[in-house]
Amino acid sequence: MASDVVEKSGPRAHEAVPTFTVTMIVRRFDPEVDEEPRWVDYDLQMHGTDRVLDALHKIKWEIDGSLAFRRSCAHGVCGSDAMRINGRNRLACKTLLKDLDVSQPIYVEALKGLPLEKDLIVDMEPFFDSFREVQPFLMASTKPKDGKERLQSPEQRARFDDTTKCILCAACTSSCPVFWTDGQYFGPAAIVNAHRFIFDSRDEGSQVRMDILNDQEGVWRCRTTFNCTDACPRGIQVTQAIAEVKQAIMRGKP
Amino acid sequence: MAKTDEGTVIDGVHYHKHDVVIVGAGGAGMRAAIEAGPKASTAVISKLYPTRSHTGAAQGGMAAALANVEEDNWEWHTYDTVKGGDYLVDQDAAEILAKEAIDAIIDLENMGLPFNRTPDGRIDQRRFGGHTREHGKAPVRRACYAADRTGHMILQTLYQNCVKHGINFFNEFYVLDLVMTDVKGKDGKTVSRPAGVVAYELATGDLHVFQGKSIVFATGGFGKIYKTTSNAHTLTGDGVGIVWRKGLPLEDMEFFQFHPTGLAGLGILLSEAARGEGAILRNADGERFMERYAPTIKDLAPRDIVARSMATEIREGRGAGPYKDYVYLDITHLEPAVIDAKLPDITEFARTYLGVEPYTEPVPVLPTAHYAMGGIPTTNNAEVLRNNTETVPGLFAAGECACVSVHGSNRLGTNSLLDINVFGKRAGNNAVAYAKSADWVELPKDPTAGVRKLLDHVRSGDGSERIAVIRRELQEAMDRNAQVFRTDESLREVGDLIKTLRARYRNVQVQDKGKRFNTDLLEAVELGFLLDLAEVVVYSARNRKESRGAHMREDFPKRDDKNLMVHTMAYLAGDAESAVASDHITLDWKPVVVTNYPPTERKY
């Protein structure tokens, strides 16, 4: 049986990067068998341009098909494969092995703070519940009369650009120590998505969202540890967005 | 909406009943849901969380002749679409696409989509391949966009509006079968009508039956039949495969688009928007080689022509790199500020995955399998066809899984985000209209029998074959033999391999024996769909003895309008179990609808 089924990355020129052996230690949990999660080691031959996702596929496709994880686009835009890699929340498809210290084992486990389902899969429903609660959609009572687009200047559009990039991967929310201890907290991702609309010049629902987030489980729980900003695979300034929502609430307007 | 509706449980099977059942939660499925949800009881079933769908990976833009930045009109757009598709486009459908594009964009803006703006606050527009003014005179700014994440914004905006309307989603439910019931029509003839779909719930392994009056397939493409592809791991053509297995036809499957600019070796897409903003393709000598192949619009020629030109450069020894096996996409002459504002994501991909800095270095690129022009044949109202003229009442399809055909033999960039919006909306509205007028079709006695058989089938072999090995052999052979250039010989070779892979697939190994999140089992099922669809692609390609659009036959290098300006219609008939394609595939032709544009030589 062929042993090398992981797709090689990069053009051939980039395959000159040497192969190496890396130890992946994955926190496994089969809810039908295990009482508690357990750490399992895998020694893998990998290439210099491979990502953590390639290593997980190598395990699944060559060693143990029962390893469960989510993935889809494999290049950092769908948000399926957020997980804890060496204790930090990252997307497996955006984390190159060569950027980690491969002389040491690489620890991979499911996101913290959301209920563990199996291996690297967590229950995403509580996360999406918080997202839906901030009413993440444009609220506007009228449409332009001429059947055309609403006008918005490039400056108005730029005001909320950063928070439009969110892919709802949950890396930020599940890196937040407040969220770990208080699952009722809306969490950074929901606030980011509220920010996206609060600062959109076309939107009329800012007050509603600010009222929602002025709750005891709202923005005031944020203790600016910046874990969320560090975790965001899209480079969103999450902590700053939360601060801007706090200021808007204090001002009473965006 | 937080908790998924369990349905009524009988003998361990969950039963649900909705007027409209939509399969797939990408752009087309959610656009349909936004129409259907407020008007009829609607369920959307998706193998992924909606925001994971691959619409979100689309980058460059969505075409509409808004004329916000320069003169344009929808008739030019229609012409470009027809010519871009190398005259295999149904011209009445292209006209609908181009005309309704304008409302489709306004709909999205009104829903909240954050488009880039012009200084006076209108939706900004940019150039894209094959989109021209005055029937080919020069490139035109027609693509509405949001940086290079237009698909992301469309997917998010549609999901946001589904949340607003309280759409009922069933996430991580894999639809594996379409349930058809024989019904006596008014004329006394028995016809097979859709009664519902059967889904496998990933979290529990439970089976769910969704009875529906109208069923909408919006399941996306099947790019994973190829190894080098821009497509997500999950794009395994399940929906197209299900329809195929019901004996319904698939149209124009030989036409698969190879996007010119995938990151070399990886297939990750670098948007055509780069060339729309001025990027240049160069060979090893630094030559702007597109000047030779498309003197008028150069790097903004349609994708089939650019991909073929790149492959020709490499074949003739002008490829770059130590193995001369790629070309360069050069944006070093653009201002970093422009790159950051308009192309932020793709430049980050080049940095992250190839370690190349696009500000200062050209990026190695190669064509990557990108988009299926073919699929489930539909009318302009998104009704699925059972043959050249008759529809399947109550069955609809939209988006990449469907073939209207607005793309013909080669889709223009930005016309797919348009397609999902225009025909997704039409599918939703027509599904509601049908559901309001039709009676329920009875479910058969044991509606899950087909899915149980399918799952038993993949679990019952001797387990001697690994899923990943069969899949890799298929994908590598498709890349070698059914990519940009094809011959009878290359297609025969991959056809023969598919035959052996289909036989080996019977012994595929499923190691995970559990019920919860058994992605191993589903990968095995998905591989079955990939094998079926690759077989149809290759069989249809071997049968089309001409070169048109994305289908380049080196042994038949000319377009043959006299005999072959017709759509391929492939049917599963005969022994479905046989590994030999000719035992179970029948091919037929369907006329192309021509309105205003008789075929002429295609030059750019």
PDB file of N, CA and C in Angstrom, chain A residues 42-109:
ATOM      1  N   TYR A  42       1.621  10.269  17.150  1.00  0.00           N
ATOM      2  CA  TYR A  42       1.811   9.787  15.774  1.00  0.00           C
ATOM      3  C   TYR A  42       3.133  10.340  15.262  1.00  0.00           C
ATOM      4  N   ASP A  43       3.998   9.472  14.773  1.00  0.00           N
ATOM      5  CA  ASP A  43       5.232   9.931  14.118  1.00  0.00           C
ATOM      6  C   ASP A  43       4.992   9.956  12.622  1.00  0.00           C
ATOM      7  N   LEU A  44       5.202  11.117  12.017  1.00  0.00           N
ATOM      8  CA  LEU A  44       4.836  11.286  10.605  1.00  0.00           C
ATOM      9  C   LEU A  44       6.017  11.830   9.807  1.00  0.00           C
ATOM     10  N   GLN A  45       6.168  11.331   8.588  1.00  0.00           N
ATOM     11  CA  GLN A  45       7.113  11.919   7.631  1.00  0.00           C
ATOM     12  C   GLN A  45       6.370  13.030   6.904  1.00  0.00           C
ATOM     13  N   MET A  46       6.847  14.250   7.046  1.00  0.00           N
ATOM     14  CA  MET A  46       6.156  15.369   6.404  1.00  0.00           C
ATOM     15  C   MET A  46       7.128  16.166   5.537  1.00  0.00           C
ATOM     16  N   HIS A  47       6.551  17.018   4.677  1.00  0.00           N
ATOM     17  CA  HIS A  47       7.357  17.869   3.807  1.00  0.00           C
ATOM     18  C   HIS A  47       7.413  19.288   4.371  1.00  0.00           C
ATOM     19  N   GLY A  48       8.410  20.021   3.920  1.00  0.00           N
ATOM     20  CA  GLY A  48       8.642  21.342   4.484  1.00  0.00           C
ATOM     21  C   GLY A  48       7.529  22.335   4.271  1.00  0.00           C
ATOM     22  N   THR A  49       6.692  22.106   3.255  1.00  0.00           N
ATOM     23  CA  THR A  49       5.638  23.081   2.989  1.00  0.00           C
ATOM     24  C   THR A  49       4.271  22.610   3.501  1.00  0.00           C
ATOM     25  N   ASP A  50       4.259  21.490   4.247  1.00  0.00           N
ATOM     26  CA  ASP A  50       2.974  20.961   4.720  1.00  0.00           C
ATOM     27  C   ASP A  50       2.419  21.773   5.882  1.00  0.00           C
ATOM     28  N   ARG A  51       1.098  21.693   5.972  1.00  0.00           N
ATOM     29  CA  ARG A  51       0.392  22.372   7.058  1.00  0.00           C
ATOM     30  C   ARG A  51      -0.028  21.354   8.110  1.00  0.00           C
ATOM     31  N   VAL A  52      -0.484  21.823   9.233  1.00  0.00           N
ATOM     32  CA  VAL A  52      -0.994  20.922  10.266  1.00  0.00           C
ATOM     33  C   VAL A  52      -2.149  20.094   9.699  1.00  0.00           C
ATOM     34  N   LEU A  53      -2.968  20.704   8.838  1.00  0.00           N
ATOM     35  CA  LEU A  53      -4.071  19.951   8.239  1.00  0.00           C
ATOM     36  C   LEU A  53      -3.553  18.763   7.417  1.00  0.00           C
ATOM     37  N   ASP A  54      -2.433  18.950   6.713  1.00  0.00           N
ATOM     38  CA  ASP A  54      -1.858  17.835   5.957  1.00  0.00           C
ATOM     39  C   ASP A  54      -1.461  16.693   6.896  1.00  0.00           C
ATOM     40  N   ALA A  55      -0.913  17.064   8.045  1.00  0.00           N
ATOM     41  CA  ALA A  55      -0.511  16.039   9.015  1.00  0.00           C
ATOM     42  C   ALA A  55      -1.738  15.293   9.549  1.00  0.00           C
ATOM     43  N   LEU A  56      -2.811  16.018   9.816  1.00  0.00           N
ATOM     44  CA  LEU A  56      -4.033  15.357  10.298  1.00  0.00           C
ATOM     45  C   LEU A  56      -4.606  14.444   9.219  1.00  0.00           C
ATOM     46  N   HIS A  57      -4.558  14.904   7.956  1.00  0.00           N
ATOM     47  CA  HIS A  57      -5.027  14.048   6.860  1.00  0.00           C
ATOM     48  C   HIS A  57      -4.155  12.801   6.735  1.00  0.00           C
ATOM     49  N   LYS A  58      -2.857  12.971   6.959  1.00  0.00           N
ATOM     50  CA  LYS A  58      -1.961  11.811   6.859  1.00  0.00           C
ATOM     51  C   LYS A  58      -2.341  10.768   7.915  1.00  0.00           C
ATOM     52  N   ILE A  59      -2.660  11.242   9.105  1.00  0.00           N
ATOM     53  CA  ILE A  59      -3.103  10.305  10.150  1.00  0.00           C
ATOM     54  C   ILE A  59      -4.401   9.632   9.717  1.00  0.00           C
ATOM     55  N   LYS A  60      -5.362  10.448   9.286  1.00  0.00           N
ATOM     56  CA  LYS A  60      -6.673   9.903   8.965  1.00  0.00           C
ATOM     57  C   LYS A  60      -6.621   8.958   7.767  1.00  0.00           C
ATOM     58  N   TRP A  61      -5.854   9.353   6.747  1.00  0.00           N
ATOM     59  CA  TRP A  61      -5.882   8.600   5.491  1.00  0.00           C
ATOM     60  C   TRP A  61      -4.943   7.401   5.472  1.00  0.00           C
ATOM     61  N   GLU A  62      -3.931   7.397   6.382  1.00  0.00           N
ATOM     62  CA  GLU A  62      -2.964   6.300   6.324  1.00  0.00           C
ATOM     63  C   GLU A  62      -2.906   5.464   7.592  1.00  0.00           C
ATOM     64  N   ILE A  63      -3.318   6.060   8.715  1.00  0.00           N
ATOM     65  CA  ILE A  63      -3.123   5.340   9.982  1.00  0.00           C
ATOM     66  C   ILE A  63      -4.459   5.000  10.639  1.00  0.00           C
ATOM     67  N   ASP A  64      -5.266   6.004  10.895  1.00  0.00           N
ATOM     68  CA  ASP A  64      -6.509   5.759  11.625  1.00  0.00           C
ATOM     69  C   ASP A  64      -7.652   6.598  11.067  1.00  0.00           C
ATOM     70  N   GLY A  65      -8.476   5.952  10.266  1.00  0.00           N
ATOM     71  CA  GLY A  65      -9.592   6.635   9.608  1.00  0.00           C
ATOM     72  C   GLY A  65     -10.617   7.201  10.576  1.00  0.00           C
ATOM     73  N   SER A  66     -10.573   6.774  11.823  1.00  0.00           N
ATOM     74  CA  SER A  66     -11.603   7.247  12.760  1.00  0.00           C
ATOM     75  C   SER A  66     -11.291   8.627  13.335  1.00  0.00           C
ATOM     76  N   LEU A  67     -10.104   9.147  13.084  1.00  0.00           N
ATOM     77  CA  LEU A  67      -9.797  10.500  13.580  1.00  0.00           C
ATOM     78  C   LEU A  67     -10.792  11.492  12.968  1.00  0.00           C
ATOM     79  N   ALA A  68     -11.457  12.246  13.847  1.00  0.00           N
ATOM     80  CA  ALA A  68     -12.519  13.140  13.366  1.00  0.00           C
ATOM     81  C   ALA A  68     -12.129  14.599  13.538  1.00  0.00           C
ATOM     82  N   PHE A  69     -12.219  15.347  12.465  1.00  0.00           N
ATOM     83  CA  PHE A  69     -12.016  16.797  12.509  1.00  0.00           C
ATOM     84  C   PHE A  69     -12.801  17.398  11.360  1.00  0.00           C
ATOM     85  N   ARG A  70     -13.088  18.692  11.471  1.00  0.00           N
ATOM     86  CA  ARG A  70     -13.782  19.387  10.387  1.00  0.00           C
ATOM     87  C   ARG A  70     -12.761  20.075   9.497  1.00  0.00           C
ATOM     88  N   ARG A  71     -13.015  20.116   8.219  1.00  0.00           N
ATOM     89  CA  ARG A  71     -12.222  20.917   7.291  1.00  0.00           C
ATOM     90  C   ARG A  71     -13.018  21.037   6.021  1.00  0.00           C
ATOM     91  N   SER A  72     -12.778  22.148   5.289  1.00  0.00           N
ATOM     92  CA  SER A  72     -13.388  22.227   3.972  1.00  0.00           C
ATOM     93  C   SER A  72     -12.442  22.902   2.984  1.00  0.00           C
ATOM     94  N   CYS A  73     -12.337  24.239   3.026  1.00  0.00           N
ATOM     95  CA  CYS A  73     -11.630  24.925   1.942  1.00  0.00           C
ATOM     96  C   CYS A  73     -10.132  24.679   1.947  1.00  0.00           C
ATOM     97  N   ALA A  74      -9.554  24.460   3.127  1.00  0.00           N
ATOM     98  CA  ALA A  74      -8.125  24.173   3.285  1.00  0.00           C
ATOM     99  C   ALA A  74      -7.222  25.355   2.941  1.00  0.00           C
ATOM    100  N   HIS A  75      -7.748  26.566   2.866  1.00  0.00           N
ATOM    101  CA  HIS A  75      -6.847  27.705   2.738  1.00  0.00           C
ATOM    102  C   HIS A  75      -7.307  28.932   3.530  1.00  0.00           C
ATOM    103  N   GLY A  76      -7.956  28.661   4.665  1.00  0.00           N
ATOM    104  CA  GLY A  76      -8.147  29.735   5.625  1.00  0.00           C
ATOM    105  C   GLY A  76      -9.304  30.672   5.374  1.00  0.00           C
ATOM    106  N   VAL A  77     -10.287  30.279   4.575  1.00  0.00           N
ATOM    107  CA  VAL A  77     -11.424  31.174   4.379  1.00  0.00           C
ATOM    108  C   VAL A  77     -12.768  30.608   4.851  1.00  0.00           C
ATOM    109  N   CYS A  78     -12.859  29.288   5.114  1.00  0.00           N
ATOM    110  CA  CYS A  78     -14.182  28.750   5.477  1.00  0.00           C
ATOM    111  C   CYS A  78     -14.384  28.658   6.981  1.00  0.00           C
ATOM    112  N   GLY A  79     -13.284  28.619   7.735  1.00  0.00           N
ATOM    113  CA  GLY A  79     -13.405  28.638   9.197  1.00  0.00           C
ATOM    114  C   GLY A  79     -13.746  27.310   9.839  1.00  0.00           C
ATOM    115  N   SER A  80     -13.584  26.199   9.120  1.00  0.00           N
ATOM    116  CA  SER A  80     -13.962  24.891   9.677  1.00  0.00           C
ATOM    117  C   SER A  80     -12.967  24.342  10.689  1.00  0.00           C
ATOM    118  N   ASP A  81     -11.667  24.590  10.448  1.00  0.00           N
ATOM    119  CA  ASP A  81     -10.671  23.788  11.182  1.00  0.00           C
ATOM    120  C   ASP A  81      -9.905  24.572  12.233  1.00  0.00           C
ATOM    121  N   ALA A  82     -10.604  25.439  12.969  1.00  0.00           N
ATOM    122  CA  ALA A  82      -9.975  26.077  14.129  1.00  0.00           C
ATOM    123  C   ALA A  82      -9.773  25.020  15.204  1.00  0.00           C
ATOM    124  N   MET A  83      -8.578  25.013  15.793  1.00  0.00           N
ATOM    125  CA  MET A  83      -8.274  24.064  16.868  1.00  0.00           C
ATOM    126  C   MET A  83      -7.095  24.598  17.670  1.00  0.00           C
ATOM    127  N   ARG A  84      -6.808  23.943  18.776  1.00  0.00           N
ATOM    128  CA  ARG A  84      -5.657  24.378  19.588  1.00  0.00           C
ATOM    129  C   ARG A  84      -4.419  23.634  19.142  1.00  0.00           C
ATOM    130  N   ILE A  85      -3.440  24.389  18.671  1.00  0.00           N
ATOM    131  CA  ILE A  85      -2.192  23.811  18.198  1.00  0.00           C
ATOM    132  C   ILE A  85      -1.090  24.357  19.087  1.00  0.00           C
ATOM    133  N   ASN A  86      -0.432  23.471  19.823  1.00  0.00           N
ATOM    134  CA  ASN A  86       0.561  23.883  20.829  1.00  0.00           C
ATOM    135  C   ASN A  86      -0.015  24.967  21.744  1.00  0.00           C
ATOM    136  N   GLY A  87      -1.253  24.768  22.148  1.00  0.00           N
ATOM    137  CA  GLY A  87      -1.871  25.649  23.135  1.00  0.00           C
ATOM    138  C   GLY A  87      -2.417  26.954  22.604  1.00  0.00           C
ATOM    139  N   ARG A  88      -2.310  27.163  21.275  1.00  0.00           N
ATOM    140  CA  ARG A  88      -2.832  28.414  20.693  1.00  0.00           C
ATOM    141  C   ARG A  88      -3.915  28.088  19.684  1.00  0.00           C
ATOM    142  N   ASN A  89      -4.948  28.892  19.638  1.00  0.00           N
ATOM    143  CA  ASN A  89      -6.015  28.673  18.657  1.00  0.00           C
ATOM    144  C   ASN A  89      -5.564  29.121  17.279  1.00  0.00           C
ATOM    145  N   ARG A  90      -5.646  28.181  16.328  1.00  0.00           N
ATOM    146  CA  ARG A  90      -5.239  28.491  14.960  1.00  0.00           C
ATOM    147  C   ARG A  90      -6.089  27.679  14.005  1.00  0.00           C
ATOM    148  N   LEU A  91      -6.036  28.042  12.732  1.00  0.00           N
ATOM    149  CA  LEU A  91      -6.619  27.187  11.701  1.00  0.00           C
ATOM    150  C   LEU A  91      -5.550  26.178  11.278  1.00  0.00           C
ATOM    151  N   ALA A  92      -5.918  24.900  11.253  1.00  0.00           N
ATOM    152  CA  ALA A  92      -4.943  23.861  10.894  1.00  0.00           C
ATOM    153  C   ALA A  92      -4.447  24.033   9.458  1.00  0.00           C
ATOM    154  N   CYS A  93      -5.318  24.582   8.595  1.00  0.00           N
ATOM    155  CA  CYS A  93      -4.940  24.727   7.187  1.00  0.00           C
ATOM    156  C   CYS A  93      -4.078  25.945   6.940  1.00  0.00           C
ATOM    157  N   LYS A  94      -3.911  26.795   7.948  1.00  0.00           N
ATOM    158  CA  LYS A  94      -3.127  28.012   7.764  1.00  0.00           C
ATOM    159  C   LYS A  94      -1.851  27.976   8.590  1.00  0.00           C
ATOM    160  N   THR A  95      -1.639  26.851   9.285  1.00  0.00           N
ATOM    161  CA  THR A  95      -0.464  26.744  10.146  1.00  0.00           C
ATOM    162  C   THR A  95       0.537  25.803   9.499  1.00  0.00           C
ATOM    163  N   LEU A  96       1.626  26.369   8.983  1.00  0.00           N
ATOM    164  CA  LEU A  96       2.638  25.532   8.356  1.00  0.00           C
ATOM    165  C   LEU A  96       3.503  24.863   9.426  1.00  0.00           C
ATOM    166  N   LEU A  97       3.803  23.587   9.216  1.00  0.00           N
ATOM    167  CA  LEU A  97       4.614  22.862  10.197  1.00  0.00           C
ATOM    168  C   LEU A  97       5.964  23.546  10.387  1.00  0.00           C
ATOM    169  N   LYS A  98       6.518  24.057   9.285  1.00  0.00           N
ATOM    170  CA  LYS A  98       7.858  24.646   9.393  1.00  0.00           C
ATOM    171  C   LYS A  98       7.872  25.891  10.273  1.00  0.00           C
ATOM    172  N   ASP A  99       6.696  26.478  10.482  1.00  0.00           N
ATOM    173  CA  ASP A  99       6.628  27.652  11.352  1.00  0.00           C
ATOM    174  C   ASP A  99       6.498  27.263  12.827  1.00  0.00           C
ATOM    175  N   LEU A 100       6.339  25.957  13.079  1.00  0.00           N
ATOM    176  CA  LEU A 100       6.340  25.475  14.462  1.00  0.00           C
ATOM    177  C   LEU A 100       7.714  24.848  14.701  1.00  0.00           C
ATOM    178  N   ASP A 101       8.027  24.574  15.949  1.00  0.00           N
ATOM    179  CA  ASP A 101       9.302  23.913  16.233  1.00  0.00           C
ATOM    180  C   ASP A 101       9.093  22.406  16.101  1.00  0.00           C
ATOM    181  N   VAL A 102       9.492  21.853  14.928  1.00  0.00           N
ATOM    182  CA  VAL A 102       9.193  20.436  14.687  1.00  0.00           C
ATOM    183  C   VAL A 102      10.171  19.503  15.394  1.00  0.00           C
ATOM    184  N   SER A 103      11.175  20.057  16.075  1.00  0.00           N
ATOM    185  CA  SER A 103      12.047  19.179  16.872  1.00  0.00           C
ATOM    186  C   SER A 103      11.322  18.752  18.157  1.00  0.00           C
ATOM    187  N   GLN A 104      10.264  19.464  18.454  1.00  0.00           N
ATOM    188  CA  GLN A 104       9.436  19.121  19.616  1.00  0.00           C
ATOM    189  C   GLN A 104       8.102  18.554  19.125  1.00  0.00           C
ATOM    190  N   PRO A 105       7.449  17.725  19.945  1.00  0.00           N
ATOM    191  CA  PRO A 105       6.120  17.235  19.529  1.00  0.00           C
ATOM    192  C   PRO A 105       5.146  18.410  19.357  1.00  0.00           C
ATOM    193  N   ILE A 106       4.195  18.238  18.431  1.00  0.00           N
ATOM    194  CA  ILE A 106       3.161  19.246  18.218  1.00  0.00           C
ATOM    195  C   ILE A 106       1.870  18.726  18.842  1.00  0.00           C
ATOM    196  N   TYR A 107       1.339  19.501  19.747  1.00  0.00           N
ATOM    197  CA  TYR A 107       0.123  19.091  20.444  1.00  0.00           C
ATOM    198  C   TYR A 107      -1.102  19.687  19.740  1.00  0.00           C
ATOM    199  N   VAL A 108      -2.070  18.841  19.447  1.00  0.00           N
ATOM    200  CA  VAL A 108      -3.281  19.307  18.771  1.00  0.00           C
ATOM    201  C   VAL A 108      -4.491  18.846  19.569  1.00  0.00           C
ATOM    202  N   GLU A 109      -5.379  19.781  19.852  1.00  0.00           N
ATOM    203  CA  GLU A 109      -6.593  19.412  20.594  1.00  0.00           C
ATOM    204  C   GLU A 109      -7.745  20.319  20.160  1.00  0.00           C
TER     205      GLU A 109
END
